mmCIF file with all atom_site columns, C-alpha atoms and ligand atoms in Angstrom:
data_model
loop_
_atom_site.group_PDB
_atom_site.id
_atom_site.type_symbol
_atom_site.label_atom_id
_atom_site.label_alt_id
_atom_site.label_comp_id
_atom_site.label_asym_id
_atom_site.label_entity_id
_atom_site.label_seq_id
_atom_site.pdbx_PDB_ins_code
_atom_site.Cartn_x
_atom_site.Cartn_y
_atom_site.Cartn_z
_atom_site.occupancy
_atom_site.B_iso_or_equiv
_atom_site.pdbx_formal_charge
_atom_site.auth_seq_id
_atom_site.auth_comp_id
_atom_site.auth_asym_id
_atom_site.auth_atom_id
_atom_site.pdbx_PDB_model_num
ATOM   1   C CA . MET A 1 1   ? 59.354 -17.983 -138.210 1.00 0.00 ? 1   MET A CA 1
ATOM   2   C CA . ASN A 1 2   ? 56.445 -17.006 -140.441 1.00 0.00 ? 2   ASN A CA 1
ATOM   3   C CA . ASP A 1 3   ? 53.807 -14.343 -139.751 1.00 0.00 ? 3   ASP A CA 1
ATOM   4   C CA . ARG A 1 4   ? 51.249 -16.850 -138.525 1.00 0.00 ? 4   ARG A CA 1
ATOM   5   C CA . GLU A 1 5   ? 53.635 -18.396 -135.999 1.00 0.00 ? 5   GLU A CA 1
ATOM   6   C CA . LEU A 1 6   ? 54.553 -14.980 -134.610 1.00 0.00 ? 6   LEU A CA 1
ATOM   7   C CA . LEU A 1 7   ? 50.865 -14.045 -134.389 1.00 0.00 ? 7   LEU A CA 1
ATOM   8   C CA . ASN A 1 8   ? 50.145 -17.264 -132.505 1.00 0.00 ? 8   ASN A CA 1
ATOM   9   C CA . LEU A 1 9   ? 52.801 -16.350 -129.927 1.00 0.00 ? 9   LEU A CA 1
ATOM   10  C CA . ALA A 1 10  ? 51.172 -12.931 -129.543 1.00 0.00 ? 10  ALA A CA 1
ATOM   11  C CA . ARG A 1 11  ? 47.781 -14.583 -129.000 1.00 0.00 ? 11  ARG A CA 1
ATOM   12  C CA . GLU A 1 12  ? 49.216 -16.908 -126.356 1.00 0.00 ? 12  GLU A CA 1
ATOM   13  C CA . ALA A 1 13  ? 50.903 -13.957 -124.622 1.00 0.00 ? 13  ALA A CA 1
ATOM   14  C CA . ALA A 1 14  ? 47.521 -12.240 -124.284 1.00 0.00 ? 14  ALA A CA 1
ATOM   15  C CA . GLU A 1 15  ? 46.472 -15.027 -121.910 1.00 0.00 ? 15  GLU A CA 1
ATOM   16  C CA . LYS A 1 16  ? 48.832 -13.523 -119.304 1.00 0.00 ? 16  LYS A CA 1
ATOM   17  C CA . ALA A 1 17  ? 47.392 -10.004 -119.602 1.00 0.00 ? 17  ALA A CA 1
ATOM   18  C CA . TYR A 1 18  ? 46.562 -8.197  -116.362 1.00 0.00 ? 18  TYR A CA 1
ATOM   19  C CA . VAL A 1 19  ? 43.455 -6.266  -117.378 1.00 0.00 ? 19  VAL A CA 1
ATOM   20  C CA . PRO A 1 20  ? 41.039 -5.791  -114.445 1.00 0.00 ? 20  PRO A CA 1
ATOM   21  C CA . TYR A 1 21  ? 40.022 -2.328  -115.719 1.00 0.00 ? 21  TYR A CA 1
ATOM   22  C CA . SER A 1 22  ? 39.600 -2.581  -119.477 1.00 0.00 ? 22  SER A CA 1
ATOM   23  C CA . LYS A 1 23  ? 39.011 -6.341  -119.649 1.00 0.00 ? 23  LYS A CA 1
ATOM   24  C CA . PHE A 1 24  ? 40.811 -6.112  -123.006 1.00 0.00 ? 24  PHE A CA 1
ATOM   25  C CA . PRO A 1 25  ? 43.777 -8.509  -123.138 1.00 0.00 ? 25  PRO A CA 1
ATOM   26  C CA . VAL A 1 26  ? 46.487 -7.737  -125.670 1.00 0.00 ? 26  VAL A CA 1
ATOM   27  C CA . GLY A 1 27  ? 49.515 -9.835  -126.538 1.00 0.00 ? 27  GLY A CA 1
ATOM   28  C CA . ALA A 1 28  ? 52.628 -9.011  -128.531 1.00 0.00 ? 28  ALA A CA 1
ATOM   29  C CA . ALA A 1 29  ? 55.548 -10.994 -129.909 1.00 0.00 ? 29  ALA A CA 1
ATOM   30  C CA . ILE A 1 30  ? 58.636 -9.137  -131.104 1.00 0.00 ? 30  ILE A CA 1
ATOM   31  C CA . GLU A 1 31  ? 61.153 -10.805 -133.369 1.00 0.00 ? 31  GLU A CA 1
ATOM   32  C CA . CYS A 1 32  ? 64.755 -9.676  -133.116 1.00 0.00 ? 32  CYS A CA 1
ATOM   33  C CA . GLU A 1 33  ? 67.241 -9.515  -135.984 1.00 0.00 ? 33  GLU A CA 1
ATOM   34  C CA . ASP A 1 34  ? 68.736 -12.910 -135.075 1.00 0.00 ? 34  ASP A CA 1
ATOM   35  C CA . GLY A 1 35  ? 65.305 -14.586 -134.819 1.00 0.00 ? 35  GLY A CA 1
ATOM   36  C CA . THR A 1 36  ? 64.990 -14.474 -131.036 1.00 0.00 ? 36  THR A CA 1
ATOM   37  C CA . VAL A 1 37  ? 61.399 -13.735 -129.974 1.00 0.00 ? 37  VAL A CA 1
ATOM   38  C CA . PHE A 1 38  ? 60.179 -11.996 -126.817 1.00 0.00 ? 38  PHE A CA 1
ATOM   39  C CA . THR A 1 39  ? 56.518 -11.854 -125.881 1.00 0.00 ? 39  THR A CA 1
ATOM   40  C CA . GLY A 1 40  ? 54.560 -9.474  -123.695 1.00 0.00 ? 40  GLY A CA 1
ATOM   41  C CA . CYS A 1 41  ? 51.080 -8.582  -122.499 1.00 0.00 ? 41  CYS A CA 1
ATOM   42  C CA . ASN A 1 42  ? 49.399 -5.438  -121.268 1.00 0.00 ? 42  ASN A CA 1
ATOM   43  C CA . VAL A 1 43  ? 49.773 -4.772  -117.553 1.00 0.00 ? 43  VAL A CA 1
ATOM   44  C CA . GLU A 1 44  ? 47.194 -2.352  -116.179 1.00 0.00 ? 44  GLU A CA 1
ATOM   45  C CA . ASN A 1 45  ? 47.226 -0.274  -113.027 1.00 0.00 ? 45  ASN A CA 1
ATOM   46  C CA . ALA A 1 46  ? 44.624 1.442   -110.862 1.00 0.00 ? 46  ALA A CA 1
ATOM   47  C CA . ALA A 1 47  ? 46.385 4.662   -111.831 1.00 0.00 ? 47  ALA A CA 1
ATOM   48  C CA . LEU A 1 48  ? 45.330 4.085   -115.426 1.00 0.00 ? 48  LEU A CA 1
ATOM   49  C CA . GLY A 1 49  ? 48.100 6.172   -116.962 1.00 0.00 ? 49  GLY A CA 1
ATOM   50  C CA . SER A 1 50  ? 50.640 3.784   -115.459 1.00 0.00 ? 50  SER A CA 1
ATOM   51  C CA . THR A 1 51  ? 49.347 0.958   -117.661 1.00 0.00 ? 51  THR A CA 1
ATOM   52  C CA . ILE A 1 52  ? 51.934 -0.632  -119.928 1.00 0.00 ? 52  ILE A CA 1
ATOM   53  C CA . CYS A 1 53  ? 50.876 -1.900  -123.349 1.00 0.00 ? 53  CYS A CA 1
ATOM   54  C CA . ALA A 1 54  ? 51.751 -5.366  -124.594 1.00 0.00 ? 54  ALA A CA 1
ATOM   55  C CA . GLU A 1 55  ? 54.092 -3.992  -127.271 1.00 0.00 ? 55  GLU A CA 1
ATOM   56  C CA . ARG A 1 56  ? 56.177 -2.050  -124.776 1.00 0.00 ? 56  ARG A CA 1
ATOM   57  C CA . THR A 1 57  ? 56.290 -5.009  -122.387 1.00 0.00 ? 57  THR A CA 1
ATOM   58  C CA . ALA A 1 58  ? 57.713 -7.177  -125.171 1.00 0.00 ? 58  ALA A CA 1
ATOM   59  C CA . ALA A 1 59  ? 60.148 -4.486  -126.351 1.00 0.00 ? 59  ALA A CA 1
ATOM   60  C CA . CYS A 1 60  ? 61.396 -3.823  -122.797 1.00 0.00 ? 60  CYS A CA 1
ATOM   61  C CA . LYS A 1 61  ? 61.941 -7.525  -122.240 1.00 0.00 ? 61  LYS A CA 1
ATOM   62  C CA . ALA A 1 62  ? 64.056 -7.627  -125.399 1.00 0.00 ? 62  ALA A CA 1
ATOM   63  C CA . VAL A 1 63  ? 66.048 -4.472  -124.708 1.00 0.00 ? 63  VAL A CA 1
ATOM   64  C CA . SER A 1 64  ? 66.718 -5.470  -121.109 1.00 0.00 ? 64  SER A CA 1
ATOM   65  C CA . GLU A 1 65  ? 68.175 -8.736  -122.405 1.00 0.00 ? 65  GLU A CA 1
ATOM   66  C CA . GLY A 1 66  ? 70.490 -6.906  -124.790 1.00 0.00 ? 66  GLY A CA 1
ATOM   67  C CA . TYR A 1 67  ? 68.421 -7.018  -128.024 1.00 0.00 ? 67  TYR A CA 1
ATOM   68  C CA . ARG A 1 68  ? 67.840 -3.733  -129.850 1.00 0.00 ? 68  ARG A CA 1
ATOM   69  C CA . GLN A 1 69  ? 67.340 -4.647  -133.489 1.00 0.00 ? 69  GLN A CA 1
ATOM   70  C CA . PHE A 1 70  ? 63.823 -5.747  -134.374 1.00 0.00 ? 70  PHE A CA 1
ATOM   71  C CA . LYS A 1 71  ? 62.449 -7.206  -137.593 1.00 0.00 ? 71  LYS A CA 1
ATOM   72  C CA . ARG A 1 72  ? 58.756 -7.586  -136.776 1.00 0.00 ? 72  ARG A CA 1
ATOM   73  C CA . ILE A 1 73  ? 56.212 -7.296  -134.023 1.00 0.00 ? 73  ILE A CA 1
ATOM   74  C CA . ALA A 1 74  ? 52.884 -9.130  -133.970 1.00 0.00 ? 74  ALA A CA 1
ATOM   75  C CA . VAL A 1 75  ? 50.019 -7.674  -131.935 1.00 0.00 ? 75  VAL A CA 1
ATOM   76  C CA . TYR A 1 76  ? 46.871 -9.525  -130.966 1.00 0.00 ? 76  TYR A CA 1
ATOM   77  C CA . GLY A 1 77  ? 43.680 -8.171  -129.426 1.00 0.00 ? 77  GLY A CA 1
ATOM   78  C CA . GLU A 1 78  ? 40.457 -10.140 -129.202 1.00 0.00 ? 78  GLU A CA 1
ATOM   79  C CA . GLY A 1 79  ? 38.354 -7.360  -130.707 1.00 0.00 ? 79  GLY A CA 1
ATOM   80  C CA . GLU A 1 80  ? 36.399 -6.808  -133.894 1.00 0.00 ? 80  GLU A CA 1
ATOM   81  C CA . ASN A 1 81  ? 38.928 -4.198  -135.072 1.00 0.00 ? 81  ASN A CA 1
ATOM   82  C CA . TYR A 1 82  ? 42.572 -4.816  -135.887 1.00 0.00 ? 82  TYR A CA 1
ATOM   83  C CA . CYS A 1 83  ? 44.594 -4.143  -132.742 1.00 0.00 ? 83  CYS A CA 1
ATOM   84  C CA . MET A 1 84  ? 46.847 -1.264  -133.778 1.00 0.00 ? 84  MET A CA 1
ATOM   85  C CA . PRO A 1 85  ? 49.714 -0.049  -131.583 1.00 0.00 ? 85  PRO A CA 1
ATOM   86  C CA . CYS A 1 86  ? 48.958 3.202   -129.749 1.00 0.00 ? 86  CYS A CA 1
ATOM   87  C CA . GLY A 1 87  ? 50.966 6.330   -130.507 1.00 0.00 ? 87  GLY A CA 1
ATOM   88  C CA . ALA A 1 88  ? 53.269 5.890   -127.530 1.00 0.00 ? 88  ALA A CA 1
ATOM   89  C CA . CYS A 1 89  ? 54.152 2.346   -128.609 1.00 0.00 ? 89  CYS A CA 1
ATOM   90  C CA . ARG A 1 90  ? 54.854 3.463   -132.180 1.00 0.00 ? 90  ARG A CA 1
ATOM   91  C CA . GLN A 1 91  ? 57.311 6.055   -130.914 1.00 0.00 ? 91  GLN A CA 1
ATOM   92  C CA . PHE A 1 92  ? 58.818 3.562   -128.472 1.00 0.00 ? 92  PHE A CA 1
ATOM   93  C CA . LEU A 1 93  ? 59.456 0.982   -131.207 1.00 0.00 ? 93  LEU A CA 1
ATOM   94  C CA . TRP A 1 94  ? 60.764 3.636   -133.590 1.00 0.00 ? 94  TRP A CA 1
ATOM   95  C CA . GLU A 1 95  ? 63.591 4.344   -131.182 1.00 0.00 ? 95  GLU A CA 1
ATOM   96  C CA . PHE A 1 96  ? 65.106 0.962   -131.951 1.00 0.00 ? 96  PHE A CA 1
ATOM   97  C CA . SER A 1 97  ? 63.954 -0.126  -135.415 1.00 0.00 ? 97  SER A CA 1
ATOM   98  C CA . PRO A 1 98  ? 62.130 2.382   -137.616 1.00 0.00 ? 98  PRO A CA 1
ATOM   99  C CA . ASP A 1 99  ? 62.118 -0.081  -140.521 1.00 0.00 ? 99  ASP A CA 1
ATOM   100 C CA . MET A 1 100 ? 60.466 -2.941  -138.657 1.00 0.00 ? 100 MET A CA 1
ATOM   101 C CA . GLU A 1 101 ? 57.189 -4.513  -139.738 1.00 0.00 ? 101 GLU A CA 1
ATOM   102 C CA . VAL A 1 102 ? 54.045 -4.389  -137.594 1.00 0.00 ? 102 VAL A CA 1
ATOM   103 C CA . LEU A 1 103 ? 51.442 -7.174  -137.838 1.00 0.00 ? 103 LEU A CA 1
ATOM   104 C CA . CYS A 1 104 ? 48.085 -6.264  -136.315 1.00 0.00 ? 104 CYS A CA 1
ATOM   105 C CA . SER A 1 105 ? 45.453 -8.947  -135.752 1.00 0.00 ? 105 SER A CA 1
ATOM   106 C CA . LYS A 1 106 ? 41.938 -9.311  -134.424 1.00 0.00 ? 106 LYS A CA 1
ATOM   107 C CA . ALA A 1 107 ? 39.503 -11.955 -133.228 1.00 0.00 ? 107 ALA A CA 1
ATOM   108 C CA . GLY A 1 108 ? 39.327 -14.768 -135.739 1.00 0.00 ? 108 GLY A CA 1
ATOM   109 C CA . GLY A 1 109 ? 42.977 -14.381 -136.712 1.00 0.00 ? 109 GLY A CA 1
ATOM   110 C CA . ARG A 1 110 ? 42.840 -11.993 -139.661 1.00 0.00 ? 110 ARG A CA 1
ATOM   111 C CA . TYR A 1 111 ? 45.718 -9.550  -139.737 1.00 0.00 ? 111 TYR A CA 1
ATOM   112 C CA . VAL A 1 112 ? 47.136 -6.566  -141.560 1.00 0.00 ? 112 VAL A CA 1
ATOM   113 C CA . SER A 1 113 ? 50.789 -5.697  -142.015 1.00 0.00 ? 113 SER A CA 1
ATOM   114 C CA . TYR A 1 114 ? 52.446 -2.277  -142.067 1.00 0.00 ? 114 TYR A CA 1
ATOM   115 C CA . LYS A 1 115 ? 55.894 -0.813  -141.943 1.00 0.00 ? 115 LYS A CA 1
ATOM   116 C CA . LEU A 1 116 ? 56.416 1.188   -138.750 1.00 0.00 ? 116 LEU A CA 1
ATOM   117 C CA . ARG A 1 117 ? 57.386 4.120   -140.987 1.00 0.00 ? 117 ARG A CA 1
ATOM   118 C CA . GLN A 1 118 ? 53.847 4.055   -142.426 1.00 0.00 ? 118 GLN A CA 1
ATOM   119 C CA . LEU A 1 119 ? 52.295 4.088   -138.954 1.00 0.00 ? 119 LEU A CA 1
ATOM   120 C CA . LEU A 1 120 ? 54.510 6.873   -137.619 1.00 0.00 ? 120 LEU A CA 1
ATOM   121 C CA . PRO A 1 121 ? 55.522 9.339   -140.312 1.00 0.00 ? 121 PRO A CA 1
ATOM   122 C CA . HIS A 1 122 ? 57.629 12.256  -139.087 1.00 0.00 ? 122 HIS A CA 1
ATOM   123 C CA . ALA A 1 123 ? 58.598 10.570  -135.822 1.00 0.00 ? 123 ALA A CA 1
ATOM   124 C CA . PHE A 1 124 ? 60.207 12.626  -133.117 1.00 0.00 ? 124 PHE A CA 1
ATOM   125 C CA . THR A 1 125 ? 63.994 12.332  -133.035 1.00 0.00 ? 125 THR A CA 1
ATOM   126 C CA . LEU A 1 126 ? 66.628 14.295  -131.150 1.00 0.00 ? 126 LEU A CA 1
HETATM 127 N N1 . THU B 2 .   ? 46.666 -1.820  -125.352 1.00 0.00 ? 1   THU B N1 1
HETATM 128 C C1 . THU B 2 .   ? 47.787 -2.541  -125.665 1.00 0.00 ? 1   THU B C1 1
HETATM 129 O O1 . THU B 2 .   ? 48.333 -3.270  -124.823 1.00 0.00 ? 1   THU B O1 1
HETATM 130 N N2 . THU B 2 .   ? 48.275 -2.433  -126.919 1.00 0.00 ? 1   THU B N2 1
HETATM 131 C C2 . THU B 2 .   ? 47.667 -1.788  -127.935 1.00 0.00 ? 1   THU B C2 1
HETATM 132 O O2 . THU B 2 .   ? 48.107 -1.862  -129.065 1.00 0.00 ? 1   THU B O2 1
HETATM 133 C C3 . THU B 2 .   ? 46.463 -0.980  -127.676 1.00 0.00 ? 1   THU B C3 1
HETATM 134 C C4 . THU B 2 .   ? 46.017 -0.925  -126.272 1.00 0.00 ? 1   THU B C4 1
HETATM 135 C C5 . THU B 2 .   ? 46.074 -2.001  -124.025 1.00 0.00 ? 1   THU B C5 1
HETATM 136 C C6 . THU B 2 .   ? 46.158 -0.867  -123.071 1.00 0.00 ? 1   THU B C6 1
HETATM 137 C C7 . THU B 2 .   ? 45.008 -1.191  -122.127 1.00 0.00 ? 1   THU B C7 1
HETATM 138 O O3 . THU B 2 .   ? 45.462 -2.127  -121.165 1.00 0.00 ? 1   THU B O3 1
HETATM 139 C C8 . THU B 2 .   ? 43.999 -1.888  -123.008 1.00 0.00 ? 1   THU B C8 1
HETATM 140 O O4 . THU B 2 .   ? 44.700 -2.289  -124.168 1.00 0.00 ? 1   THU B O4 1
HETATM 141 C C9 . THU B 2 .   ? 42.806 -1.050  -123.396 1.00 0.00 ? 1   THU B C9 1
HETATM 142 O O5 . THU B 2 .   ? 43.196 0.177   -123.866 1.00 0.00 ? 1   THU B O5 1
#
């Protein structure tokens, strides 16, 4: 699967977002080492801190199905800025695949690509 195909899956996943509070749908598509892809959206809650980001939804779907090795994640947010993973999501992804690639896109489809190690230098580890 190429970058554009993974980004398209992330965009489609955003259509399922539950975002009554922010009204900002986000979608993510995470590609596992064997090519399997899991998608996810953000799921908000009236207790705002209980909100789950799209990236963590996708990663939890993968891990709960037995997949722990990730190659790439694509993130889509319909904003004018590239939709970058929040700090908590960076740490969450690091747990499984610190060398994965992170594709961040915005309205119109432009995207930027980073290594997770660039986005989270000096990650916390036990
Ligand atoms: N959000 C994500 O799902 N992923 C990101 O990369 C950034 C932020 C969500 C959380 C919340 O539902 C909404 O976007 C606005 O912050």
